[in-house]
PDB file of C-alpha atoms in Angstrom:
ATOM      1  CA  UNK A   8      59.906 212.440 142.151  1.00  0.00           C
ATOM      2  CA  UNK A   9      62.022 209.377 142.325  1.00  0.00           C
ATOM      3  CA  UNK A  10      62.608 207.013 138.859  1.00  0.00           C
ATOM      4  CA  UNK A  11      61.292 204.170 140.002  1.00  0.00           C
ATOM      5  CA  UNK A  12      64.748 202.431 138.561  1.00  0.00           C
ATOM      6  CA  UNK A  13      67.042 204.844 140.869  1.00  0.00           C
ATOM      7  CA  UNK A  14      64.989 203.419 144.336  1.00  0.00           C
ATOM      8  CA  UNK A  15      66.957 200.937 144.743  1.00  0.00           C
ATOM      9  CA  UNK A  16      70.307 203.245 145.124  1.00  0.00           C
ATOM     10  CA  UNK A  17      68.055 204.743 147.942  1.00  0.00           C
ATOM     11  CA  UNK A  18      66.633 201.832 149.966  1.00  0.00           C
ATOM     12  CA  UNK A  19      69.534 200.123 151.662  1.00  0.00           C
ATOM     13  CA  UNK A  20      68.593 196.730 153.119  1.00  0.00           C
ATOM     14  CA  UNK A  21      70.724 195.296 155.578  1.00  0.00           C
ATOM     15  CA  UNK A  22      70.625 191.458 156.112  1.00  0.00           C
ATOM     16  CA  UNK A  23      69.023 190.364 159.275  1.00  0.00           C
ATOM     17  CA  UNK A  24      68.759 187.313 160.947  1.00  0.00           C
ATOM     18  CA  UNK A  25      65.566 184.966 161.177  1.00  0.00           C
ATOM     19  CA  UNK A  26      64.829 185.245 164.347  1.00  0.00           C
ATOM     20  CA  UNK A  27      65.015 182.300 166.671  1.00  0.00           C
ATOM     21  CA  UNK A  28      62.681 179.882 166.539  1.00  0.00           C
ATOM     22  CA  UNK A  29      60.389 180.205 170.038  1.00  0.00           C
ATOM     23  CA  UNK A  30      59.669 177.416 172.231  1.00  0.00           C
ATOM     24  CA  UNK A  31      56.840 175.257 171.094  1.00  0.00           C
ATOM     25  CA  UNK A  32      54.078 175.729 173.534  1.00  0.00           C
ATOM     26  CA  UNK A  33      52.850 172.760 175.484  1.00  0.00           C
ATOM     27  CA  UNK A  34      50.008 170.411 173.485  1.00  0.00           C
ATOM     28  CA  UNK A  35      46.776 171.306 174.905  1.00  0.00           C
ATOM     29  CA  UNK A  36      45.989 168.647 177.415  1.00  0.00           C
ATOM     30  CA  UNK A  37      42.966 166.736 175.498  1.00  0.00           C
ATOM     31  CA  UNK A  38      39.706 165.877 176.706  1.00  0.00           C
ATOM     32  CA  UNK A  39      40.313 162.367 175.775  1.00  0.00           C
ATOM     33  CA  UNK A  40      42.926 162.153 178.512  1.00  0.00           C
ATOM     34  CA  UNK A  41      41.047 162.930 181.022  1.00  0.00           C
ATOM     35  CA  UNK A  42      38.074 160.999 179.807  1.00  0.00           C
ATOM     36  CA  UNK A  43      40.385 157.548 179.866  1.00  0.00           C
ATOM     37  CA  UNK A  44      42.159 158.051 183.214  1.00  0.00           C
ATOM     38  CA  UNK A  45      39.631 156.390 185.064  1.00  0.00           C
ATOM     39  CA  UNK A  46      39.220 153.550 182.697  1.00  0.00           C
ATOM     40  CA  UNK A  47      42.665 153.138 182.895  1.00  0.00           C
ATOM     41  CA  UNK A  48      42.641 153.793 186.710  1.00  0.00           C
ATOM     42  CA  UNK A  49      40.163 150.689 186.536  1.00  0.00           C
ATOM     43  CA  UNK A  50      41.997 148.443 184.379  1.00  0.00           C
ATOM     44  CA  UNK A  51      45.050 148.937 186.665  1.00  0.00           C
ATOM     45  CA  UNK A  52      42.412 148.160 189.590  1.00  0.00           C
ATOM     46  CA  UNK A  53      41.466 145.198 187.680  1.00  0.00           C
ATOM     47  CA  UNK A  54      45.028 143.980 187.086  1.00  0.00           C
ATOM     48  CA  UNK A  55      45.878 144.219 190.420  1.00  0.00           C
ATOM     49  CA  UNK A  56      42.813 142.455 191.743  1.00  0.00           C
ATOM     50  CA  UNK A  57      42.070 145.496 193.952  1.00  0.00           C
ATOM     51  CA  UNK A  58      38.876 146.590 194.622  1.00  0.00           C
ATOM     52  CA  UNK A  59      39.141 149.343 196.835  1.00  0.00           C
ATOM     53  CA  UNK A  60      40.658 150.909 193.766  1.00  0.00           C
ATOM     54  CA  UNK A  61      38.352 149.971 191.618  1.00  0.00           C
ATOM     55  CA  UNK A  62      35.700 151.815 193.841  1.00  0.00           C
ATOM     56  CA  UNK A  63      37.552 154.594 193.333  1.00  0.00           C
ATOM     57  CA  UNK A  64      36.946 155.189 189.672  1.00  0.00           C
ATOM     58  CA  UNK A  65      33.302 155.021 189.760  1.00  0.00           C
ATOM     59  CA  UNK A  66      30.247 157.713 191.405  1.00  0.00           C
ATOM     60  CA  UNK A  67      27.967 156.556 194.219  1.00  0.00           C
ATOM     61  CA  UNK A  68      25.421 154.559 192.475  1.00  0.00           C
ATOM     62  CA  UNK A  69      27.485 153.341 189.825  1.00  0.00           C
ATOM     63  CA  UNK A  70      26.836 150.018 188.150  1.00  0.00           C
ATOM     64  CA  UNK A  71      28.070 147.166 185.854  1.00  0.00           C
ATOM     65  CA  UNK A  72      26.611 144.939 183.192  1.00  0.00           C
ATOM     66  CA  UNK A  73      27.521 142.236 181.041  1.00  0.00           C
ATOM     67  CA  UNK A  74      25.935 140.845 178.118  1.00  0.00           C
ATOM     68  CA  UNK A  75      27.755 137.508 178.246  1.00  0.00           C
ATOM     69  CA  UNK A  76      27.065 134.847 174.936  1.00  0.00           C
ATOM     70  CA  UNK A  77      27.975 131.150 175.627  1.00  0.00           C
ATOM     71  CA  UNK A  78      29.696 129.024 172.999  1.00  0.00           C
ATOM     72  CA  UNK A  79      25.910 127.303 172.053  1.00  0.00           C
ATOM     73  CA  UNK A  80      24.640 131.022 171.876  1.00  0.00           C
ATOM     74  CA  UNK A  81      23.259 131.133 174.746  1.00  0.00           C
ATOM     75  CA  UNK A  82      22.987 135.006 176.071  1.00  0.00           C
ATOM     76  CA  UNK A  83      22.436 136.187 179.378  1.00  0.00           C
ATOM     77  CA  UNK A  84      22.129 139.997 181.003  1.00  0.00           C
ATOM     78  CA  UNK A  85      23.986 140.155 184.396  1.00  0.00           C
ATOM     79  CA  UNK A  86      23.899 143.844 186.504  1.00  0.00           C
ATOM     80  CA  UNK A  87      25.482 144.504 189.281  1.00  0.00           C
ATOM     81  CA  UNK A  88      25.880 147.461 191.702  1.00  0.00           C
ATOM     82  CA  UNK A  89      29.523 149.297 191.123  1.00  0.00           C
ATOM     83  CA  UNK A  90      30.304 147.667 194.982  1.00  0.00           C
ATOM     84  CA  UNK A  91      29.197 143.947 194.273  1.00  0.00           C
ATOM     85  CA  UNK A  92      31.278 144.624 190.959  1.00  0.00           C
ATOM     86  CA  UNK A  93      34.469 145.999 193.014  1.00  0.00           C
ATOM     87  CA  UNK A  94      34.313 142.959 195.594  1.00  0.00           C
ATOM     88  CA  UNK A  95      34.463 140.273 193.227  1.00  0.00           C
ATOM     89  CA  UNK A  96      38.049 141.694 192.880  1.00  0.00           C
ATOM     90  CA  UNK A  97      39.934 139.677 194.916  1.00  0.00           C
ATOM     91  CA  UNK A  98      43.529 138.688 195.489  1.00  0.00           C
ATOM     92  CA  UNK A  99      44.464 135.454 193.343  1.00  0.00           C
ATOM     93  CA  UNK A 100      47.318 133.742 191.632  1.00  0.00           C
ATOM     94  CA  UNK A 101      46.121 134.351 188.093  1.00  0.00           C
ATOM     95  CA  UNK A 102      47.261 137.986 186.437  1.00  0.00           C
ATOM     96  CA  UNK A 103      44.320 139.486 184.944  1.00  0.00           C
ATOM     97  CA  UNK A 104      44.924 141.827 181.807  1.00  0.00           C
ATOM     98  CA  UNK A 105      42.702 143.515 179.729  1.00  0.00           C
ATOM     99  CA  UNK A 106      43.338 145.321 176.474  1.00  0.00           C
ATOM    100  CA  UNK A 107      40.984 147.994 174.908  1.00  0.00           C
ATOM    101  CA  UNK A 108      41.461 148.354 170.790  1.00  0.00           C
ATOM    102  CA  UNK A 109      41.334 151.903 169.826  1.00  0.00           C
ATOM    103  CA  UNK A 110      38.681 153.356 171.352  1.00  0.00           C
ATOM    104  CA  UNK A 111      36.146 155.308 170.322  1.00  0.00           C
ATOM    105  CA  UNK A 112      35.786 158.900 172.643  1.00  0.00           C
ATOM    106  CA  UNK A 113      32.567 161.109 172.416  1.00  0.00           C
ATOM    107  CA  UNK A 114      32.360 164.118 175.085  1.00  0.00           C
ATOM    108  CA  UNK A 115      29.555 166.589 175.344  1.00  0.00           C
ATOM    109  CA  UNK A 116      30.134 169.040 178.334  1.00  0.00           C
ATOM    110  CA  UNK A 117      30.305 166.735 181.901  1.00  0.00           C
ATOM    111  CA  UNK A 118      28.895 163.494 179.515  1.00  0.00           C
ATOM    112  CA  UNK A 119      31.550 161.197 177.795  1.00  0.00           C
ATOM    113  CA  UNK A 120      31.446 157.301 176.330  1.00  0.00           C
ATOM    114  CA  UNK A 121      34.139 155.652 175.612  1.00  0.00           C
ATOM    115  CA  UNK A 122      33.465 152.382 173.222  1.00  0.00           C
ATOM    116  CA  UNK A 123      35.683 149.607 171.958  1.00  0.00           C
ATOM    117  CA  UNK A 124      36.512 146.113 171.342  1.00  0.00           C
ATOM    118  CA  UNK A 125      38.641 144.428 174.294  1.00  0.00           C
ATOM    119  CA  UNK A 126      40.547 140.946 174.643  1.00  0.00           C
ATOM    120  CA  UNK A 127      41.094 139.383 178.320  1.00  0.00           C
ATOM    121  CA  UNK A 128      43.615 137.779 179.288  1.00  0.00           C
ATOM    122  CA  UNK A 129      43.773 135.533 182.941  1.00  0.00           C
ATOM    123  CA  UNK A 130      47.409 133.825 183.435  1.00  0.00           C
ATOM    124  CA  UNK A 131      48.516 135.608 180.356  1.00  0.00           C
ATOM    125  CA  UNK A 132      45.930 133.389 178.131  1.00  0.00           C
ATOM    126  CA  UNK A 133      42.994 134.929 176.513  1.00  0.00           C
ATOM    127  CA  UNK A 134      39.877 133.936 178.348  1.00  0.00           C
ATOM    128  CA  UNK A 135      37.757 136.017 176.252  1.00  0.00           C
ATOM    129  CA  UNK A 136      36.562 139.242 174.277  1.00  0.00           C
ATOM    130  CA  UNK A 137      33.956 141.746 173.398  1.00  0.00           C
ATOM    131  CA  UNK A 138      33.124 144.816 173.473  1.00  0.00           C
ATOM    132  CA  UNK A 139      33.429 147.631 176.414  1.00  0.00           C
ATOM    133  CA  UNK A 140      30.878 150.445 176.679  1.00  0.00           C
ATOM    134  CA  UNK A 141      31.684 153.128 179.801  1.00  0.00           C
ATOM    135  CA  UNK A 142      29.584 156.146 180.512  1.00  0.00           C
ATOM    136  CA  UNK A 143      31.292 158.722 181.938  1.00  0.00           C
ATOM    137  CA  UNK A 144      30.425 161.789 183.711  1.00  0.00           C
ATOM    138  CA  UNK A 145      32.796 164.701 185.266  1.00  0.00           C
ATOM    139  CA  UNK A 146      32.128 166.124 188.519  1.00  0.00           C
ATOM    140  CA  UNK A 147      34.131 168.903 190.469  1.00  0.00           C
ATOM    141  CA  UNK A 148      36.195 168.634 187.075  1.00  0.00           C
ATOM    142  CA  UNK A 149      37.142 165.081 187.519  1.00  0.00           C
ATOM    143  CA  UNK A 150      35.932 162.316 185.149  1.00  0.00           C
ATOM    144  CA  UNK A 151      33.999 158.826 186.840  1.00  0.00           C
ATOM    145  CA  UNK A 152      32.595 156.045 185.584  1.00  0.00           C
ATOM    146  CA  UNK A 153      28.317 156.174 185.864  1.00  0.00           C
ATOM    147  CA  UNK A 154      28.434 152.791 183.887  1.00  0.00           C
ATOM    148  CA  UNK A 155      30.109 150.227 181.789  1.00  0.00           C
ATOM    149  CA  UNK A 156      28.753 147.470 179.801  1.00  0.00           C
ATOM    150  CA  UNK A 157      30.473 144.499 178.017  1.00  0.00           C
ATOM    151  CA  UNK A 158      29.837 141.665 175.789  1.00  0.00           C
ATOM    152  CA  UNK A 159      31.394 139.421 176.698  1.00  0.00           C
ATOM    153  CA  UNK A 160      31.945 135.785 174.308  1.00  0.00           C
ATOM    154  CA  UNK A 161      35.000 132.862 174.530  1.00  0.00           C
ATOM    155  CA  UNK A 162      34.335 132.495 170.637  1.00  0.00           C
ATOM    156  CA  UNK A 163      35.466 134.374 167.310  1.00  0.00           C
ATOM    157  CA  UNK A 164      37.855 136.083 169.998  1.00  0.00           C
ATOM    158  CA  UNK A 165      41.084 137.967 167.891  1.00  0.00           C
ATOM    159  CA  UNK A 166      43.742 137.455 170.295  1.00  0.00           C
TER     160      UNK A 166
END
């Protein structure tokens, strides 16, 4: 039997190199991403006052509706059909912007909202706020708007 104080004359250890660090692997591509591309495919459309491309981002049936509040609180509930939505996009000297505030994401299988407070801006002025509210569903594994929904108000607007 071996004194435990001689093993170390035995064991030799022989320095070794770490060994190289490996190649990260890609970030896993999030649902989120996918989830936004076609609001952000429709904010482009938007921007560009296109409306063919706008019709692009939503399924057959789609539809929009605004919950608009006038400066002497007066509140009115427009809806339109996704197509009457896409065709008041039209070609005009004003730039239209709009910018969504950290958005909210919830997914549950082919089912997603995205939620958040937005500023507009026409001619690089903001011409009002609110609040955005898509619904989202994926089919043949690509994401499409069902719905969206915004306030819409010209007062107590961030900027």
């Amino acid at each position: 039997m071996i004194s435990v104080l001689l093993l170390p004359l035995f064991l030799q250890i022989t320095p070794v190199q770490p060994l190289p660090k490996a190649n990260p692997s890609p970030p896993p591509v999030r649902e989120e991403t996918g989830v936004m591309a076609p609001v952000n495919a429709l904010f482009a459309a938007i921007a560009a006052r296109d409306g063919q491309a706008a019709l692009a981002t939503a399924i057959d049936g789609a539809s929009a509706t605004t919950a608009t509040e006038a400066p002497d609180g007066t509140r009115k509930i427009t809806r339109r059909a996704w197509a009457d939505f896409a065709a008041g996009l039209k070609p005009g000297p004003e730039k239209f912007e709009e910018r969504l505030f950290a958005p909210a994401i919830e997914v549950d299988g082919d089912v997603a909202l995205v939620w958040g407070r937005y500023d507009f801006y026409v001619g690089g002025k903001l011409h009002h706020c609110g609040y955005d509210h898509f619904d989202l569903v994926r089919e043949g594994g690509h994401w499409k708007i069902a719905n969206i929904t915004w306030s819409s108000r010209t007062t107590g607007c961030e900027g």
